[in-house]
Amino acid sequence: MSVRTPDPDPDWTPEDAARPASNPGWLSDIELAEVRGRLPLLYVEAVPVRLDGLGVVTEVGALLRAKPTGEINRTLVSGRVLFGETLRDALFRHLEKDLGPMAFPQLPPSPVPFSVAEYFPMPGISPFTDDRQHAVSLAYIVPVTGTCEPRQDALEVTWMTPEEACQPALIAEMEGGRGTLVKQALASVGRLP
Amino acid sequence: MSVRTPDPDPDWTPEDAARPASNPGWLSDIELAEVRGRLPLLYVEAVPVRLDGLGVVTEVGALLRAKPTGEINRTLVSGRVLFGETLRDALFRHLEKDLGPMAFPQLPPSPVPFSVAEYFPMPGISPFTDDRQHAVSLAYIVPVTGTCEPRQDALEVTWMTPEEACQPALIAEMEGGRGTLVKQALASVGRLP
Amino acid sequence: MSVRTPDPDPDWTPEDAARPASNPGWLSDIELAEVRGRLPLLYVEAVPVRLDGLGVVTEVGALLRAKPTGEINRTLVSGRVLFGETLRDALFRHLEKDLGPMAFPQLPPSPVPFSVAEYFPMPGISPFTDDRQHAVSLAYIVPVTGTCEPRQDALEVTWMTPEEACQPALIAEMEGGRGTLVKQALASVGRLP
Amino acid sequence: MSVRTPDPDPDWTPEDAARPASNPGWLSDIELAEVRGRLPLLYVEAVPVRLDGLGVVTEVGALLRAKPTGEINRTLVSGRVLFGETLRDALFRHLEKDLGPMAFPQLPPSPVPFSVAEYFPMPGISPFTDDRQHAVSLAYIVPVTGTCEPRQDALEVTWMTPEEACQPALIAEMEGGRGTLVKQALASVGRLP
């Protein structure tokens, strides 16, 4: 049976409540905590963007998030891939969870990510860290055409020009080294300032 | 001054008529014919696709075209990049020319093509041939959300499932080896049967 | 403590014997069996290739493998990513394990895979199946310049031209749908017949 | 017949002298000058890199070049694709021309570039400028394993760590905006600082 801790699983969504606790396909928080020290976990991640009529990236979106500690930081759309779930289903689920049901994200035709971010609990192995776990995240650029209404613990979605998104202060605010992921995303679309 | 031959330049569009013949940025047909034997020409090419709500390619579009000889064949959206024109502008111009103004193509955020097709006048150097010229074509997958009304010499746009598009008979009908390009496109989105 | 079953963990290597059984970073076989029904496991996969002097893929390598049941099939270099291990380290470890120490594989400069293969226990969700687990595999093309001496349960490495590798009989022999992965690999390097 | 101007065609190589002046497949300098104002020219470009044993980019190479005006700047390996020449042949020819015969460049298996750089005579259209022409350049990352002996007008090849290569002073020294191309290259291999 699933036991929720005060620091909620950031992957938990209201839909989770409907899942039978005994479903062998998902882990309880306690089981997840154990597994987190044993296996790399698979994540998907999205850099939301706005495009102009010719497909040029004009803006990048970041989530402003309040952590349980009260600390504020910025992050991208990201979350775990569940057992039996396709990458596209996971990407869509996390986009809807983080940007709301009216964001109308356009998932890319190709399942090949623009970058693979390796998050380690200890710094120095890669540009990315996650003190909870070793996670490997497939990162996609996802054009968003609708209106974003962040749910859960996200305070707002901030849209920035490529130049604004790459300012050192903002890069430093991005959780777990995701500023590097934003720069990689912009480079892959020819928009790195 | 531009002289039109009975076999029209497939890149010619109604808008061309409005261009001053003396514009140094474009070539007359005679000049173009001369350059075609001296330099590789730069092309852009689009594989039109339909996506489902999760971004999976469900259909591929091909143009059914009647050649001046009366021969019928299939091809993709393609055309030359003009002097001073960006790749995106060229891609959009040829998409509108071949699919009509209501196709609503979604140009990809990244300018990196899924394949670079090298067309040579003589077969055997690459999978692609073009007896008029040596052309190098940057090929993109372009989701199309609207209605296609082929203009110019195209008879219709045929939409096919990935399985249908990869049947040997259909692959063989594609002009200049473009059947290989269709298979490369489907492979790049994980949909090669 | 780790208990080995008659059907050995294909990821086990002689080096594993040197690892303390109590290392919290790895799972015993029993634990791994439990996790396999709960979480997607992260794999890396390599399509070994031979290149000519201009970088053109001339041959593709496949492993001929005898299963514990006596059945013979073909597969690619693949294996699990361990806790704390980078993707490159995992890729190198599995290449050495499957091709021997004299293969001299050239790992690609970019960590972005040419394809992401999603293996599910049940067929029909994707082109790939693995009846043991849900695995997500980052697939890379890896030029090999030395001599391959398959170790473990692999009988030999077979080198084939792109045309040979894509023959339906051979595609069908590839384990878990990996024939599709070979075709995707060849398409990504412009060598799909 | 070809007439050489004091400012030599940077694409000219000693081998050119052996070509019959009447070869219809190449242009004289006068013809080339005329075409340069009419058509986008197709280029290939290489970012030379050094790799460690796991394929990680450890150094980036740039050419230090003295222009006819005496000005010194930095550039990458680049040059025109000739009529009838494959992209790989062009890439290899320019690598040998700029890095010497003992550089042993490893051309990538895939013909898909990491970036397509659009050079325009006028600034502001893209990050790249070339006051001679409109050129579209397919850019590749090319590991180099041997010794570089720059030929022609290149003074030396400078090897830099990713951090050194991305310093603003160095980025600014790169000809025609190629500093952006270096950053895009490093981002594509996960090494953008």
PDB file of C-alpha atoms in Angstrom, chain C:
ATOM      1  CA  MET C   1      23.210 -11.731  -1.448  1.00  0.00           C
ATOM      2  CA  SER C   2      23.190 -12.522  -5.111  1.00  0.00           C
ATOM      3  CA  VAL C   3      21.796 -15.891  -6.185  1.00  0.00           C
ATOM      4  CA  ARG C   4      22.496 -16.968  -9.740  1.00  0.00           C
ATOM      5  CA  THR C   5      19.840 -18.945 -11.541  1.00  0.00           C
ATOM      6  CA  PRO C   6      20.528 -21.496 -14.316  1.00  0.00           C
ATOM      7  CA  ASP C   7      19.410 -18.867 -16.851  1.00  0.00           C
ATOM      8  CA  PRO C   8      22.142 -16.353 -16.150  1.00  0.00           C
ATOM      9  CA  ASP C   9      21.620 -12.642 -16.035  1.00  0.00           C
ATOM     10  CA  PRO C  10      22.838 -11.623 -19.488  1.00  0.00           C
ATOM     11  CA  ASP C  11      24.294  -8.487 -17.947  1.00  0.00           C
ATOM     12  CA  TRP C  12      26.543 -10.404 -15.595  1.00  0.00           C
ATOM     13  CA  THR C  13      30.221 -10.128 -16.388  1.00  0.00           C
ATOM     14  CA  PRO C  14      33.294 -11.713 -14.819  1.00  0.00           C
ATOM     15  CA  GLU C  15      34.006  -8.347 -13.206  1.00  0.00           C
ATOM     16  CA  ASP C  16      30.758  -8.696 -11.276  1.00  0.00           C
ATOM     17  CA  ALA C  17      32.355 -11.360  -9.126  1.00  0.00           C
ATOM     18  CA  ALA C  18      34.683  -8.733  -7.711  1.00  0.00           C
ATOM     19  CA  ARG C  19      31.848  -6.499  -6.592  1.00  0.00           C
ATOM     20  CA  PRO C  20      30.835  -6.711  -2.952  1.00  0.00           C
ATOM     21  CA  ALA C  21      27.472  -8.400  -2.791  1.00  0.00           C
ATOM     22  CA  SER C  22      26.391  -5.797  -0.313  1.00  0.00           C
ATOM     23  CA  ASN C  23      27.024  -2.875  -2.665  1.00  0.00           C
ATOM     24  CA  PRO C  24      23.801  -0.918  -2.404  1.00  0.00           C
ATOM     25  CA  GLY C  25      24.265   0.269  -5.959  1.00  0.00           C
ATOM     26  CA  TRP C  26      23.428  -3.052  -7.565  1.00  0.00           C
ATOM     27  CA  LEU C  27      20.589  -5.486  -7.312  1.00  0.00           C
ATOM     28  CA  SER C  28      20.695  -9.173  -6.617  1.00  0.00           C
ATOM     29  CA  ASP C  29      18.976 -11.376  -9.183  1.00  0.00           C
ATOM     30  CA  ILE C  30      15.982 -11.788  -6.917  1.00  0.00           C
ATOM     31  CA  GLU C  31      15.643  -8.057  -6.429  1.00  0.00           C
ATOM     32  CA  LEU C  32      16.132  -7.461 -10.143  1.00  0.00           C
ATOM     33  CA  ALA C  33      13.367  -9.958 -10.944  1.00  0.00           C
ATOM     34  CA  GLU C  34      11.008  -8.055  -8.657  1.00  0.00           C
ATOM     35  CA  VAL C  35      11.913  -4.649 -10.055  1.00  0.00           C
ATOM     36  CA  ARG C  36      11.477  -5.918 -13.603  1.00  0.00           C
ATOM     37  CA  GLY C  37       7.727  -6.046 -13.119  1.00  0.00           C
ATOM     38  CA  ARG C  38       7.546  -2.571 -11.627  1.00  0.00           C
ATOM     39  CA  LEU C  39       9.767  -0.156 -13.506  1.00  0.00           C
ATOM     40  CA  PRO C  40      11.036   0.370 -17.031  1.00  0.00           C
ATOM     41  CA  LEU C  41      14.714  -0.576 -17.071  1.00  0.00           C
ATOM     42  CA  LEU C  42      17.273   1.575 -18.869  1.00  0.00           C
ATOM     43  CA  TYR C  43      19.413  -0.139 -21.496  1.00  0.00           C
ATOM     44  CA  VAL C  44      22.052   0.894 -24.008  1.00  0.00           C
ATOM     45  CA  GLU C  45      22.401  -0.870 -27.315  1.00  0.00           C
ATOM     46  CA  ALA C  46      25.029  -0.749 -30.039  1.00  0.00           C
ATOM     47  CA  VAL C  47      24.851  -1.592 -33.723  1.00  0.00           C
ATOM     48  CA  PRO C  48      28.483  -2.432 -34.541  1.00  0.00           C
ATOM     49  CA  VAL C  49      29.542  -1.243 -38.001  1.00  0.00           C
ATOM     50  CA  ARG C  50      32.588  -1.242 -40.261  1.00  0.00           C
ATOM     51  CA  LEU C  51      33.357   2.013 -42.129  1.00  0.00           C
ATOM     52  CA  ASP C  52      35.345   2.715 -45.265  1.00  0.00           C
ATOM     53  CA  GLY C  53      37.883   5.549 -45.405  1.00  0.00           C
ATOM     54  CA  LEU C  54      35.196   8.155 -46.044  1.00  0.00           C
ATOM     55  CA  GLY C  55      32.997   7.067 -43.132  1.00  0.00           C
ATOM     56  CA  VAL C  56      30.492   5.111 -45.239  1.00  0.00           C
ATOM     57  CA  VAL C  57      29.011   2.095 -43.422  1.00  0.00           C
ATOM     58  CA  THR C  58      30.073  -1.002 -45.369  1.00  0.00           C
ATOM     59  CA  GLU C  59      29.101  -3.732 -42.907  1.00  0.00           C
ATOM     60  CA  VAL C  60      26.838  -4.297 -39.917  1.00  0.00           C
ATOM     61  CA  GLY C  61      27.651  -6.758 -37.150  1.00  0.00           C
ATOM     62  CA  ALA C  62      25.205  -9.048 -35.394  1.00  0.00           C
ATOM     63  CA  LEU C  63      25.850 -11.504 -32.584  1.00  0.00           C
ATOM     64  CA  LEU C  64      24.872 -15.126 -33.153  1.00  0.00           C
ATOM     65  CA  ARG C  65      23.765 -16.353 -29.764  1.00  0.00           C
ATOM     66  CA  ALA C  66      22.759 -19.733 -28.331  1.00  0.00           C
ATOM     67  CA  LYS C  67      20.014 -19.397 -25.761  1.00  0.00           C
ATOM     68  CA  PRO C  68      19.887 -21.721 -22.729  1.00  0.00           C
ATOM     69  CA  THR C  69      17.019 -23.496 -24.508  1.00  0.00           C
ATOM     70  CA  GLY C  70      19.374 -24.411 -27.350  1.00  0.00           C
ATOM     71  CA  GLU C  71      17.615 -22.022 -29.684  1.00  0.00           C
ATOM     72  CA  ILE C  72      19.885 -19.883 -31.853  1.00  0.00           C
ATOM     73  CA  ASN C  73      19.123 -16.289 -32.642  1.00  0.00           C
ATOM     74  CA  ARG C  74      20.783 -13.021 -33.573  1.00  0.00           C
ATOM     75  CA  THR C  75      21.043  -9.919 -31.470  1.00  0.00           C
ATOM     76  CA  LEU C  76      22.923  -6.662 -31.033  1.00  0.00           C
ATOM     77  CA  VAL C  77      25.255  -5.517 -28.298  1.00  0.00           C
ATOM     78  CA  SER C  78      23.007  -4.483 -25.436  1.00  0.00           C
ATOM     79  CA  GLY C  79      22.792  -4.356 -21.696  1.00  0.00           C
ATOM     80  CA  ARG C  80      21.550  -2.594 -18.619  1.00  0.00           C
ATOM     81  CA  VAL C  81      22.861   0.718 -17.253  1.00  0.00           C
ATOM     82  CA  LEU C  82      23.882   0.276 -13.620  1.00  0.00           C
ATOM     83  CA  PHE C  83      23.275   2.679 -10.756  1.00  0.00           C
ATOM     84  CA  GLY C  84      25.918   5.407 -10.841  1.00  0.00           C
ATOM     85  CA  GLU C  85      27.185   4.409 -14.264  1.00  0.00           C
ATOM     86  CA  THR C  86      27.297   6.867 -17.171  1.00  0.00           C
ATOM     87  CA  LEU C  87      25.762   5.874 -20.496  1.00  0.00           C
ATOM     88  CA  ARG C  88      29.222   5.888 -22.082  1.00  0.00           C
ATOM     89  CA  ASP C  89      30.647   3.632 -19.393  1.00  0.00           C
ATOM     90  CA  ALA C  90      27.730   1.233 -19.812  1.00  0.00           C
ATOM     91  CA  LEU C  91      28.071   1.254 -23.586  1.00  0.00           C
ATOM     92  CA  PHE C  92      31.796   0.601 -23.414  1.00  0.00           C
ATOM     93  CA  ARG C  93      31.352  -2.159 -20.821  1.00  0.00           C
ATOM     94  CA  HIS C  94      28.789  -4.016 -22.919  1.00  0.00           C
ATOM     95  CA  LEU C  95      30.830  -3.587 -26.118  1.00  0.00           C
ATOM     96  CA  GLU C  96      33.853  -5.083 -24.426  1.00  0.00           C
ATOM     97  CA  LYS C  97      31.755  -7.860 -22.893  1.00  0.00           C
ATOM     98  CA  ASP C  98      30.150  -8.830 -26.197  1.00  0.00           C
ATOM     99  CA  LEU C  99      32.932  -8.094 -28.716  1.00  0.00           C
ATOM    100  CA  GLY C 100      36.030  -8.772 -26.634  1.00  0.00           C
ATOM    101  CA  PRO C 101      38.900  -6.495 -25.607  1.00  0.00           C
ATOM    102  CA  MET C 102      40.412  -6.134 -29.114  1.00  0.00           C
ATOM    103  CA  ALA C 103      37.369  -4.740 -30.932  1.00  0.00           C
ATOM    104  CA  PHE C 104      38.436  -1.103 -30.459  1.00  0.00           C
ATOM    105  CA  PRO C 105      34.970   0.422 -30.661  1.00  0.00           C
ATOM    106  CA  GLN C 106      34.780   4.141 -31.433  1.00  0.00           C
ATOM    107  CA  LEU C 107      32.112   5.593 -29.201  1.00  0.00           C
ATOM    108  CA  PRO C 108      30.250   8.470 -30.863  1.00  0.00           C
ATOM    109  CA  PRO C 109      30.977  12.062 -29.763  1.00  0.00           C
ATOM    110  CA  SER C 110      27.269  12.728 -29.264  1.00  0.00           C
ATOM    111  CA  PRO C 111      25.276  11.040 -26.470  1.00  0.00           C
ATOM    112  CA  VAL C 112      22.087  11.409 -28.530  1.00  0.00           C
ATOM    113  CA  PRO C 113      21.025   7.954 -29.785  1.00  0.00           C
ATOM    114  CA  PHE C 114      19.950   7.349 -33.383  1.00  0.00           C
ATOM    115  CA  SER C 115      16.864   5.628 -31.988  1.00  0.00           C
ATOM    116  CA  VAL C 116      15.152   4.891 -28.694  1.00  0.00           C
ATOM    117  CA  ALA C 117      13.777   1.351 -28.676  1.00  0.00           C
ATOM    118  CA  GLU C 118      10.928   0.652 -26.274  1.00  0.00           C
ATOM    119  CA  TYR C 119      10.709  -3.054 -25.398  1.00  0.00           C
ATOM    120  CA  PHE C 120       7.462  -4.247 -23.826  1.00  0.00           C
ATOM    121  CA  PRO C 121       6.561  -7.700 -22.487  1.00  0.00           C
ATOM    122  CA  MET C 122       3.419  -7.677 -24.643  1.00  0.00           C
ATOM    123  CA  PRO C 123       3.603  -7.315 -28.416  1.00  0.00           C
ATOM    124  CA  GLY C 124       1.797  -4.624 -30.401  1.00  0.00           C
ATOM    125  CA  ILE C 125       2.708  -1.535 -28.377  1.00  0.00           C
ATOM    126  CA  SER C 126       5.950  -0.951 -30.273  1.00  0.00           C
ATOM    127  CA  PRO C 127       8.038  -2.936 -32.775  1.00  0.00           C
ATOM    128  CA  PHE C 128      10.131  -4.303 -29.875  1.00  0.00           C
ATOM    129  CA  THR C 129       9.391  -6.987 -27.299  1.00  0.00           C
ATOM    130  CA  ASP C 130      11.195  -8.442 -24.299  1.00  0.00           C
ATOM    131  CA  ASP C 131       9.208 -11.008 -22.360  1.00  0.00           C
ATOM    132  CA  ARG C 132      11.300 -10.433 -19.232  1.00  0.00           C
ATOM    133  CA  GLN C 133      10.600  -6.740 -18.795  1.00  0.00           C
ATOM    134  CA  HIS C 134       9.747  -3.228 -19.970  1.00  0.00           C
ATOM    135  CA  ALA C 135      13.080  -1.835 -21.156  1.00  0.00           C
ATOM    136  CA  VAL C 136      13.929   1.420 -22.862  1.00  0.00           C
ATOM    137  CA  SER C 137      17.094   1.192 -24.869  1.00  0.00           C
ATOM    138  CA  LEU C 138      19.204   4.057 -26.202  1.00  0.00           C
ATOM    139  CA  ALA C 139      20.665   2.747 -29.458  1.00  0.00           C
ATOM    140  CA  TYR C 140      23.967   3.912 -30.947  1.00  0.00           C
ATOM    141  CA  ILE C 141      25.904   3.160 -34.113  1.00  0.00           C
ATOM    142  CA  VAL C 142      29.424   2.183 -33.079  1.00  0.00           C
ATOM    143  CA  PRO C 143      32.235   1.810 -35.616  1.00  0.00           C
ATOM    144  CA  VAL C 144      34.512  -1.061 -34.698  1.00  0.00           C
ATOM    145  CA  THR C 145      38.076  -1.060 -36.018  1.00  0.00           C
ATOM    146  CA  GLY C 146      39.651  -4.119 -34.397  1.00  0.00           C
ATOM    147  CA  THR C 147      39.030  -7.839 -34.115  1.00  0.00           C
ATOM    148  CA  CYS C 148      35.895  -9.151 -32.456  1.00  0.00           C
ATOM    149  CA  GLU C 149      36.148 -12.164 -30.158  1.00  0.00           C
ATOM    150  CA  PRO C 150      32.694 -12.684 -28.756  1.00  0.00           C
ATOM    151  CA  ARG C 151      32.677 -13.714 -25.125  1.00  0.00           C
ATOM    152  CA  GLN C 152      30.043 -15.208 -22.874  1.00  0.00           C
ATOM    153  CA  ASP C 153      27.241 -16.971 -24.662  1.00  0.00           C
ATOM    154  CA  ALA C 154      27.750 -15.361 -28.054  1.00  0.00           C
ATOM    155  CA  LEU C 155      28.942 -17.829 -30.679  1.00  0.00           C
ATOM    156  CA  GLU C 156      30.232 -15.361 -33.228  1.00  0.00           C
ATOM    157  CA  VAL C 157      29.937 -11.901 -34.687  1.00  0.00           C
ATOM    158  CA  THR C 158      28.590 -12.005 -38.251  1.00  0.00           C
ATOM    159  CA  TRP C 159      29.418  -9.087 -40.523  1.00  0.00           C
ATOM    160  CA  MET C 160      26.932  -8.376 -43.285  1.00  0.00           C
ATOM    161  CA  THR C 161      26.527  -5.770 -45.994  1.00  0.00           C
ATOM    162  CA  PRO C 162      23.531  -3.448 -45.594  1.00  0.00           C
ATOM    163  CA  GLU C 163      21.756  -5.454 -48.301  1.00  0.00           C
ATOM    164  CA  GLU C 164      22.400  -8.774 -46.530  1.00  0.00           C
ATOM    165  CA  ALA C 165      21.398  -7.368 -43.141  1.00  0.00           C
ATOM    166  CA  CYS C 166      18.024  -6.215 -44.480  1.00  0.00           C
ATOM    167  CA  GLN C 167      16.928  -9.510 -46.018  1.00  0.00           C
ATOM    168  CA  PRO C 168      13.592 -10.535 -44.510  1.00  0.00           C
ATOM    169  CA  ALA C 169      14.911 -13.896 -43.245  1.00  0.00           C
ATOM    170  CA  LEU C 170      17.689 -12.181 -41.355  1.00  0.00           C
ATOM    171  CA  ILE C 171      15.480  -9.403 -40.028  1.00  0.00           C
ATOM    172  CA  ALA C 172      13.139 -12.105 -38.672  1.00  0.00           C
ATOM    173  CA  GLU C 173      16.009 -13.876 -36.867  1.00  0.00           C
ATOM    174  CA  MET C 174      16.861 -10.779 -34.846  1.00  0.00           C
ATOM    175  CA  GLU C 175      15.746 -11.095 -31.224  1.00  0.00           C
ATOM    176  CA  GLY C 176      12.881  -8.961 -29.920  1.00  0.00           C
ATOM    177  CA  GLY C 177      12.316  -7.020 -33.124  1.00  0.00           C
ATOM    178  CA  ARG C 178      15.883  -5.773 -33.393  1.00  0.00           C
ATOM    179  CA  GLY C 179      15.689  -6.194 -37.178  1.00  0.00           C
ATOM    180  CA  THR C 180      13.743  -2.949 -37.143  1.00  0.00           C
ATOM    181  CA  LEU C 181      16.531  -1.345 -35.148  1.00  0.00           C
ATOM    182  CA  VAL C 182      19.090  -2.466 -37.752  1.00  0.00           C
ATOM    183  CA  LYS C 183      16.967  -0.922 -40.503  1.00  0.00           C
ATOM    184  CA  GLN C 184      16.600   2.310 -38.515  1.00  0.00           C
ATOM    185  CA  ALA C 185      20.371   2.367 -38.017  1.00  0.00           C
ATOM    186  CA  LEU C 186      21.036   1.917 -41.732  1.00  0.00           C
ATOM    187  CA  ALA C 187      18.447   4.569 -42.607  1.00  0.00           C
ATOM    188  CA  SER C 188      20.095   7.057 -40.242  1.00  0.00           C
ATOM    189  CA  VAL C 189      23.432   6.660 -42.051  1.00  0.00           C
ATOM    190  CA  GLY C 190      21.871   6.796 -45.516  1.00  0.00           C
ATOM    191  CA  ARG C 191      22.467   3.078 -46.195  1.00  0.00           C
ATOM    192  CA  LEU C 192      19.000   1.531 -46.100  1.00  0.00           C
ATOM    193  CA  PRO C 193      18.721  -0.554 -49.299  1.00  0.00           C
TER     194      PRO C 193
END
